[in-house]
Amino acid sequence: MSAHILIVEDEARLARFIELELDHEGYTVSRAADGRTGLEMALTGEPDLILLDVMLPGLNGLEVLRRLRNEKDLPVILLTARDSVMDKVSGLDMGANDYITKPFSIEELLARIRAALRTGAAASKKTAALRCGALELDPARHTAAYDGTPVQLTYKEFLLLQTLLENRDIVQTRDMLLEKVWGYDYAGETNVVDVYIRYLRQKLDDPFGVKLIHTVRGVGYVIKGDGA
Ligand code: CA
């Protein structure tokens, strides 16, 4: 069964070139030339992976990614212009799995596609809901609830909470969390973990009057087995 790749790219010649190369590799390929069509096809067309240009007419790539992540968890590789560090950082924060800077070699693109597809396959196996006390996390639907009350989490907040829940009672260092949630090549500030822990506490600890995420001073963070 060949993977289906959706290319969302408004530069027709580049899109056509990628399409031919992917087709040659045996992938099923579909194409969209603007953000709105791309989002529609991503939501309805069941692609296994999306190559998403950032600079797009209609909706830009980051906006497509943001809306997509509210609905679906599938691998996304951003195609970014050279030197647009902001796009890369916000793209990864918003849940892109990887990015590749134009101009790129087709070999590099193919290698990243293979890696992202492997990640996606591994992620979709872990679909059982995670529970801890009154907290429930459903990785398949990307929803979280405390005592039945839905909690709105961003993509990275969700991944961070999921990682802590999957490693219950095992203290996670900042480096471990950075690698698991932001990826090995994260280029931003290292205190991003602390910032996101604070976001999670604002959404969980404060409103529900609990202390879910414990700080282990000088080491990292942990969620305890019973959620207390
Ligand atoms: Ca473009």
PDB file of C-alpha atoms and ligand atoms in Angstrom:
ATOM      1  CA  MET A   1       0.000   0.000   0.000  1.00  0.00           C
ATOM      2  CA  SER A   2       1.588   3.253  -1.074  1.00  0.00           C
ATOM      3  CA  ALA A   3       1.419   6.333   1.104  1.00  0.00           C
ATOM      4  CA  HIS A   4      -0.662   9.256  -0.100  1.00  0.00           C
ATOM      5  CA  ILE A   5       1.114  12.606  -0.053  1.00  0.00           C
ATOM      6  CA  LEU A   6      -0.649  15.937  -0.438  1.00  0.00           C
ATOM      7  CA  ILE A   7       1.450  18.796  -1.842  1.00  0.00           C
ATOM      8  CA  VAL A   8       0.178  22.283  -0.987  1.00  0.00           C
ATOM      9  CA  GLU A   9       2.318  24.639  -3.039  1.00  0.00           C
ATOM     10  CA  ASP A  10       1.411  27.588  -5.259  1.00  0.00           C
ATOM     11  CA  GLU A  11       4.579  27.552  -7.369  1.00  0.00           C
ATOM     12  CA  ALA A  12       3.261  25.354 -10.162  1.00  0.00           C
ATOM     13  CA  ARG A  13       6.632  24.273 -11.549  1.00  0.00           C
ATOM     14  CA  LEU A  14       7.982  23.277  -8.139  1.00  0.00           C
ATOM     15  CA  ALA A  15       4.758  21.467  -7.255  1.00  0.00           C
ATOM     16  CA  ARG A  16       4.811  19.594 -10.563  1.00  0.00           C
ATOM     17  CA  PHE A  17       8.479  18.650 -10.092  1.00  0.00           C
ATOM     18  CA  ILE A  18       7.844  17.257  -6.594  1.00  0.00           C
ATOM     19  CA  GLU A  19       4.752  15.453  -7.834  1.00  0.00           C
ATOM     20  CA  LEU A  20       6.698  13.680 -10.597  1.00  0.00           C
ATOM     21  CA  GLU A  21       9.505  12.677  -8.250  1.00  0.00           C
ATOM     22  CA  LEU A  22       7.102  11.333  -5.615  1.00  0.00           C
ATOM     23  CA  ASP A  23       5.082   9.527  -8.247  1.00  0.00           C
ATOM     24  CA  HIS A  24       8.303   7.969  -9.507  1.00  0.00           C
ATOM     25  CA  GLU A  25       9.010   6.774  -5.932  1.00  0.00           C
ATOM     26  CA  GLY A  26       5.641   5.037  -5.898  1.00  0.00           C
ATOM     27  CA  TYR A  27       3.681   7.466  -3.730  1.00  0.00           C
ATOM     28  CA  THR A  28       0.126   8.470  -4.482  1.00  0.00           C
ATOM     29  CA  VAL A  29       0.144  12.245  -4.933  1.00  0.00           C
ATOM     30  CA  SER A  30      -2.450  14.990  -4.872  1.00  0.00           C
ATOM     31  CA  ARG A  31      -1.914  18.737  -5.209  1.00  0.00           C
ATOM     32  CA  ALA A  32      -3.447  21.983  -4.064  1.00  0.00           C
ATOM     33  CA  ALA A  33      -2.273  25.451  -5.154  1.00  0.00           C
ATOM     34  CA  ASP A  34      -3.715  27.546  -2.333  1.00  0.00           C
ATOM     35  CA  GLY A  35      -4.183  27.262   1.409  1.00  0.00           C
ATOM     36  CA  ARG A  36      -7.955  26.953   1.508  1.00  0.00           C
ATOM     37  CA  THR A  37      -8.068  24.124  -1.043  1.00  0.00           C
ATOM     38  CA  GLY A  38      -5.116  22.478   0.686  1.00  0.00           C
ATOM     39  CA  LEU A  39      -6.865  22.496   4.062  1.00  0.00           C
ATOM     40  CA  GLU A  40     -10.041  21.117   2.500  1.00  0.00           C
ATOM     41  CA  MET A  41      -8.140  18.303   0.792  1.00  0.00           C
ATOM     42  CA  ALA A  42      -6.157  17.587   3.970  1.00  0.00           C
ATOM     43  CA  LEU A  43      -9.366  17.193   5.971  1.00  0.00           C
ATOM     44  CA  THR A  44     -11.349  15.197   3.418  1.00  0.00           C
ATOM     45  CA  GLY A  45      -8.755  13.419   1.260  1.00  0.00           C
ATOM     46  CA  GLU A  46      -7.144  11.219   3.945  1.00  0.00           C
ATOM     47  CA  PRO A  47      -3.512  11.939   3.023  1.00  0.00           C
ATOM     48  CA  ASP A  48      -0.780  10.187   5.030  1.00  0.00           C
ATOM     49  CA  LEU A  49       1.521  13.199   4.905  1.00  0.00           C
ATOM     50  CA  ILE A  50       1.371  16.831   3.807  1.00  0.00           C
ATOM     51  CA  LEU A  51       4.094  18.923   2.204  1.00  0.00           C
ATOM     52  CA  LEU A  52       2.955  22.399   3.120  1.00  0.00           C
ATOM     53  CA  ASP A  53       4.399  25.595   1.689  1.00  0.00           C
ATOM     54  CA  VAL A  54       4.365  28.503   4.153  1.00  0.00           C
ATOM     55  CA  MET A  55       3.861  31.360   1.696  1.00  0.00           C
ATOM     56  CA  LEU A  56       0.522  30.545   0.107  1.00  0.00           C
ATOM     57  CA  PRO A  57      -2.342  32.606  -1.321  1.00  0.00           C
ATOM     58  CA  GLY A  58      -5.654  32.478   0.542  1.00  0.00           C
ATOM     59  CA  LEU A  59      -4.631  30.960   3.849  1.00  0.00           C
ATOM     60  CA  ASN A  60      -0.912  30.885   4.548  1.00  0.00           C
ATOM     61  CA  GLY A  61       0.737  27.599   5.479  1.00  0.00           C
ATOM     62  CA  LEU A  62       0.942  28.320   9.204  1.00  0.00           C
ATOM     63  CA  GLU A  63      -2.767  29.109   9.329  1.00  0.00           C
ATOM     64  CA  VAL A  64      -3.527  25.905   7.404  1.00  0.00           C
ATOM     65  CA  LEU A  65      -1.391  24.017   9.931  1.00  0.00           C
ATOM     66  CA  ARG A  66      -3.135  25.636  12.900  1.00  0.00           C
ATOM     67  CA  ARG A  67      -6.607  24.767  11.598  1.00  0.00           C
ATOM     68  CA  LEU A  68      -5.514  21.276  10.579  1.00  0.00           C
ATOM     69  CA  ARG A  69      -4.131  20.554  14.060  1.00  0.00           C
ATOM     70  CA  ASN A  70      -7.535  21.283  15.588  1.00  0.00           C
ATOM     71  CA  GLU A  71      -8.881  18.350  13.603  1.00  0.00           C
ATOM     72  CA  LYS A  72      -6.169  15.889  12.695  1.00  0.00           C
ATOM     73  CA  ASP A  73      -2.802  14.518  13.677  1.00  0.00           C
ATOM     74  CA  LEU A  74      -0.875  13.547  10.573  1.00  0.00           C
ATOM     75  CA  PRO A  75       2.714  14.269   9.557  1.00  0.00           C
ATOM     76  CA  VAL A  76       3.309  17.728   8.092  1.00  0.00           C
ATOM     77  CA  ILE A  77       6.578  18.908   6.545  1.00  0.00           C
ATOM     78  CA  LEU A  78       6.769  22.661   6.006  1.00  0.00           C
ATOM     79  CA  LEU A  79       8.430  24.074   2.915  1.00  0.00           C
ATOM     80  CA  THR A  80       9.987  27.331   4.068  1.00  0.00           C
ATOM     81  CA  ALA A  81      11.873  30.130   2.391  1.00  0.00           C
ATOM     82  CA  ARG A  82      15.509  30.588   3.250  1.00  0.00           C
ATOM     83  CA  ASP A  83      16.216  32.638   6.384  1.00  0.00           C
ATOM     84  CA  SER A  84      12.645  32.639   7.659  1.00  0.00           C
ATOM     85  CA  VAL A  85      13.626  31.382  11.120  1.00  0.00           C
ATOM     86  CA  MET A  86      10.340  32.657  12.568  1.00  0.00           C
ATOM     87  CA  ASP A  87       8.311  30.451  10.224  1.00  0.00           C
ATOM     88  CA  LYS A  88      10.331  27.401  11.262  1.00  0.00           C
ATOM     89  CA  VAL A  89      10.016  28.067  14.985  1.00  0.00           C
ATOM     90  CA  SER A  90       6.325  28.906  14.920  1.00  0.00           C
ATOM     91  CA  GLY A  91       5.724  26.043  12.496  1.00  0.00           C
ATOM     92  CA  LEU A  92       7.305  23.515  14.845  1.00  0.00           C
ATOM     93  CA  ASP A  93       5.485  25.057  17.822  1.00  0.00           C
ATOM     94  CA  MET A  94       2.221  24.665  15.952  1.00  0.00           C
ATOM     95  CA  GLY A  95       2.845  21.013  15.309  1.00  0.00           C
ATOM     96  CA  ALA A  96       4.782  20.671  12.076  1.00  0.00           C
ATOM     97  CA  ASN A  97       6.840  17.475  12.230  1.00  0.00           C
ATOM     98  CA  ASP A  98       9.693  18.858  10.194  1.00  0.00           C
ATOM     99  CA  TYR A  99      10.607  21.593   7.755  1.00  0.00           C
ATOM    100  CA  ILE A 100      12.783  21.816   4.696  1.00  0.00           C
ATOM    101  CA  THR A 101      14.268  25.026   3.359  1.00  0.00           C
ATOM    102  CA  LYS A 102      13.998  25.963  -0.308  1.00  0.00           C
ATOM    103  CA  PRO A 103      15.877  25.239  -2.457  1.00  0.00           C
ATOM    104  CA  PHE A 104      16.263  21.624  -1.371  1.00  0.00           C
ATOM    105  CA  SER A 105      17.535  18.486  -3.053  1.00  0.00           C
ATOM    106  CA  ILE A 106      14.947  15.851  -3.873  1.00  0.00           C
ATOM    107  CA  GLU A 107      17.059  13.271  -1.985  1.00  0.00           C
ATOM    108  CA  GLU A 108      16.788  15.332   1.175  1.00  0.00           C
ATOM    109  CA  LEU A 109      13.051  15.752   0.713  1.00  0.00           C
ATOM    110  CA  LEU A 110      12.564  12.010   0.172  1.00  0.00           C
ATOM    111  CA  ALA A 111      14.603  11.178   3.283  1.00  0.00           C
ATOM    112  CA  ARG A 112      12.507  13.559   5.390  1.00  0.00           C
ATOM    113  CA  ILE A 113       9.281  12.151   3.973  1.00  0.00           C
ATOM    114  CA  ARG A 114      10.339   8.609   4.887  1.00  0.00           C
ATOM    115  CA  ALA A 115      11.272   9.728   8.415  1.00  0.00           C
ATOM    116  CA  ALA A 116       8.009  11.643   8.909  1.00  0.00           C
ATOM    117  CA  LEU A 117       5.925   8.702   7.645  1.00  0.00           C
ATOM    118  CA  ARG A 118       7.664   6.393  10.143  1.00  0.00           C
ATOM    119  CA  THR A 119       6.902   8.836  12.963  1.00  0.00           C
ATOM    120  CA  GLY A 120       3.282   9.103  11.856  1.00  0.00           C
ATOM    121  CA  ALA A 121       2.859   5.323  11.763  1.00  0.00           C
ATOM    122  CA  ALA A 122       4.347   4.971  15.255  1.00  0.00           C
ATOM    123  CA  ALA A 123       2.120   7.736  16.633  1.00  0.00           C
ATOM    124  CA  SER A 124      -1.107   6.333  15.229  1.00  0.00           C
ATOM    125  CA  LYS A 125      -0.541   3.044  17.053  1.00  0.00           C
ATOM    126  CA  LYS A 126      -0.702   4.753  20.431  1.00  0.00           C
ATOM    127  CA  THR A 127      -4.360   5.616  20.351  1.00  0.00           C
ATOM    128  CA  ALA A 128      -5.619   4.358  23.707  1.00  0.00           C
ATOM    129  CA  ALA A 129      -6.939   7.100  25.992  1.00  0.00           C
ATOM    130  CA  LEU A 130      -4.683   8.045  28.895  1.00  0.00           C
ATOM    131  CA  ARG A 131      -6.243   8.478  32.318  1.00  0.00           C
ATOM    132  CA  CYS A 132      -4.810   9.790  35.527  1.00  0.00           C
ATOM    133  CA  GLY A 133      -7.221  10.511  38.343  1.00  0.00           C
ATOM    134  CA  ALA A 134      -9.882  12.782  36.870  1.00  0.00           C
ATOM    135  CA  LEU A 135      -7.727  13.720  33.882  1.00  0.00           C
ATOM    136  CA  GLU A 136      -8.395  12.036  30.562  1.00  0.00           C
ATOM    137  CA  LEU A 137      -6.380  12.488  27.393  1.00  0.00           C
ATOM    138  CA  ASP A 138      -7.382  10.994  24.054  1.00  0.00           C
ATOM    139  CA  PRO A 139      -4.394  11.078  21.678  1.00  0.00           C
ATOM    140  CA  ALA A 140      -6.449   9.809  18.734  1.00  0.00           C
ATOM    141  CA  ARG A 141      -8.953  12.652  18.953  1.00  0.00           C
ATOM    142  CA  HIS A 142      -6.503  15.107  20.498  1.00  0.00           C
ATOM    143  CA  THR A 143      -8.924  15.984  23.257  1.00  0.00           C
ATOM    144  CA  ALA A 144      -8.372  16.497  26.953  1.00  0.00           C
ATOM    145  CA  ALA A 145     -10.864  16.629  29.824  1.00  0.00           C
ATOM    146  CA  TYR A 146     -10.717  17.000  33.582  1.00  0.00           C
ATOM    147  CA  ASP A 147     -13.585  15.458  35.491  1.00  0.00           C
ATOM    148  CA  GLY A 148     -15.543  15.481  32.226  1.00  0.00           C
ATOM    149  CA  THR A 149     -14.918  19.188  31.550  1.00  0.00           C
ATOM    150  CA  PRO A 150     -13.138  19.706  28.207  1.00  0.00           C
ATOM    151  CA  VAL A 151      -9.751  21.433  28.426  1.00  0.00           C
ATOM    152  CA  GLN A 152      -8.527  23.264  25.328  1.00  0.00           C
ATOM    153  CA  LEU A 153      -4.839  22.571  24.743  1.00  0.00           C
ATOM    154  CA  THR A 154      -2.570  23.665  21.909  1.00  0.00           C
ATOM    155  CA  TYR A 155      -0.724  20.977  19.983  1.00  0.00           C
ATOM    156  CA  LYS A 156       2.514  21.332  21.975  1.00  0.00           C
ATOM    157  CA  GLU A 157       0.705  21.586  25.321  1.00  0.00           C
ATOM    158  CA  PHE A 158      -1.070  18.366  24.457  1.00  0.00           C
ATOM    159  CA  LEU A 159       2.137  16.566  23.494  1.00  0.00           C
ATOM    160  CA  LEU A 160       3.847  17.745  26.661  1.00  0.00           C
ATOM    161  CA  LEU A 161       1.001  16.530  28.853  1.00  0.00           C
ATOM    162  CA  GLN A 162       0.813  13.266  26.915  1.00  0.00           C
ATOM    163  CA  THR A 163       4.554  12.694  27.410  1.00  0.00           C
ATOM    164  CA  LEU A 164       4.285  13.310  31.151  1.00  0.00           C
ATOM    165  CA  LEU A 165       1.293  10.962  31.389  1.00  0.00           C
ATOM    166  CA  GLU A 166       3.002   8.216  29.403  1.00  0.00           C
ATOM    167  CA  ASN A 167       5.943   8.437  31.795  1.00  0.00           C
ATOM    168  CA  ARG A 168       3.962   8.630  35.016  1.00  0.00           C
ATOM    169  CA  ASP A 169       6.105   8.492  38.179  1.00  0.00           C
ATOM    170  CA  ILE A 170       9.271   8.890  36.090  1.00  0.00           C
ATOM    171  CA  VAL A 171      10.812  12.346  36.430  1.00  0.00           C
ATOM    172  CA  GLN A 172      11.311  13.926  33.015  1.00  0.00           C
ATOM    173  CA  THR A 173      14.235  16.319  32.643  1.00  0.00           C
ATOM    174  CA  ARG A 174      13.922  19.465  30.542  1.00  0.00           C
ATOM    175  CA  ASP A 175      16.222  17.896  27.941  1.00  0.00           C
ATOM    176  CA  MET A 176      14.091  14.746  27.736  1.00  0.00           C
ATOM    177  CA  LEU A 177      10.946  16.809  27.292  1.00  0.00           C
ATOM    178  CA  LEU A 178      12.586  19.095  24.737  1.00  0.00           C
ATOM    179  CA  GLU A 179      13.618  16.112  22.670  1.00  0.00           C
ATOM    180  CA  LYS A 180      10.315  14.278  22.939  1.00  0.00           C
ATOM    181  CA  VAL A 181       8.004  17.239  22.406  1.00  0.00           C
ATOM    182  CA  TRP A 182       9.972  19.760  20.357  1.00  0.00           C
ATOM    183  CA  GLY A 183      12.321  17.432  18.471  1.00  0.00           C
ATOM    184  CA  TYR A 184      16.053  17.052  18.371  1.00  0.00           C
ATOM    185  CA  ASP A 185      16.643  20.091  16.186  1.00  0.00           C
ATOM    186  CA  TYR A 186      14.563  22.551  18.148  1.00  0.00           C
ATOM    187  CA  ALA A 187      16.151  25.946  17.592  1.00  0.00           C
ATOM    188  CA  GLY A 188      14.357  28.068  20.185  1.00  0.00           C
ATOM    189  CA  GLU A 189      14.844  28.978  23.832  1.00  0.00           C
ATOM    190  CA  THR A 190      15.594  26.104  26.229  1.00  0.00           C
ATOM    191  CA  ASN A 191      13.223  27.519  28.855  1.00  0.00           C
ATOM    192  CA  VAL A 192      10.341  26.740  26.496  1.00  0.00           C
ATOM    193  CA  VAL A 193       9.613  23.664  28.651  1.00  0.00           C
ATOM    194  CA  ASP A 194       9.081  25.787  31.771  1.00  0.00           C
ATOM    195  CA  VAL A 195       6.897  28.192  29.811  1.00  0.00           C
ATOM    196  CA  TYR A 196       4.665  25.378  28.566  1.00  0.00           C
ATOM    197  CA  ILE A 197       4.497  23.740  32.008  1.00  0.00           C
ATOM    198  CA  ARG A 198       3.191  27.089  33.231  1.00  0.00           C
ATOM    199  CA  TYR A 199       0.553  27.127  30.464  1.00  0.00           C
ATOM    200  CA  LEU A 200      -0.552  23.623  31.455  1.00  0.00           C
ATOM    201  CA  ARG A 201      -0.797  24.583  35.104  1.00  0.00           C
ATOM    202  CA  GLN A 202      -2.876  27.621  34.179  1.00  0.00           C
ATOM    203  CA  LYS A 203      -5.272  25.381  32.289  1.00  0.00           C
ATOM    204  CA  LEU A 204      -5.363  22.441  34.718  1.00  0.00           C
ATOM    205  CA  ASP A 205      -4.079  23.156  38.220  1.00  0.00           C
ATOM    206  CA  ASP A 206      -5.599  26.605  38.686  1.00  0.00           C
ATOM    207  CA  PRO A 207      -9.149  26.091  37.341  1.00  0.00           C
ATOM    208  CA  PHE A 208      -9.618  22.653  38.889  1.00  0.00           C
ATOM    209  CA  GLY A 209      -7.806  23.375  42.157  1.00  0.00           C
ATOM    210  CA  VAL A 210      -5.383  20.468  41.824  1.00  0.00           C
ATOM    211  CA  LYS A 211      -1.638  19.990  41.684  1.00  0.00           C
ATOM    212  CA  LEU A 212      -1.068  17.660  38.786  1.00  0.00           C
ATOM    213  CA  ILE A 213       2.416  18.462  37.540  1.00  0.00           C
ATOM    214  CA  HIS A 214       5.106  18.400  40.213  1.00  0.00           C
ATOM    215  CA  THR A 215       8.402  20.241  39.935  1.00  0.00           C
ATOM    216  CA  VAL A 216      11.419  18.200  40.973  1.00  0.00           C
ATOM    217  CA  ARG A 217      13.821  20.978  41.820  1.00  0.00           C
ATOM    218  CA  GLY A 218      16.972  20.997  39.713  1.00  0.00           C
ATOM    219  CA  VAL A 219      15.794  17.969  37.716  1.00  0.00           C
ATOM    220  CA  GLY A 220      12.525  18.392  35.874  1.00  0.00           C
ATOM    221  CA  TYR A 221       8.836  17.522  36.087  1.00  0.00           C
ATOM    222  CA  VAL A 222       6.664  14.541  36.928  1.00  0.00           C
ATOM    223  CA  ILE A 223       3.019  13.521  37.092  1.00  0.00           C
ATOM    224  CA  LYS A 224       2.369  11.016  39.844  1.00  0.00           C
ATOM    225  CA  GLY A 225       0.522   7.765  39.288  1.00  0.00           C
ATOM    226  CA  ASP A 226      -2.716   8.681  41.011  1.00  0.00           C
ATOM    227  CA  GLY A 227      -2.753  12.221  39.681  1.00  0.00           C
ATOM    228  CA  ALA A 228      -2.326  13.701  43.156  1.00  0.00           C
TER     229      ALA A 228
HETATM  230 CA    CA B   1       4.700  29.827  -2.114  1.00  0.00          CA
END
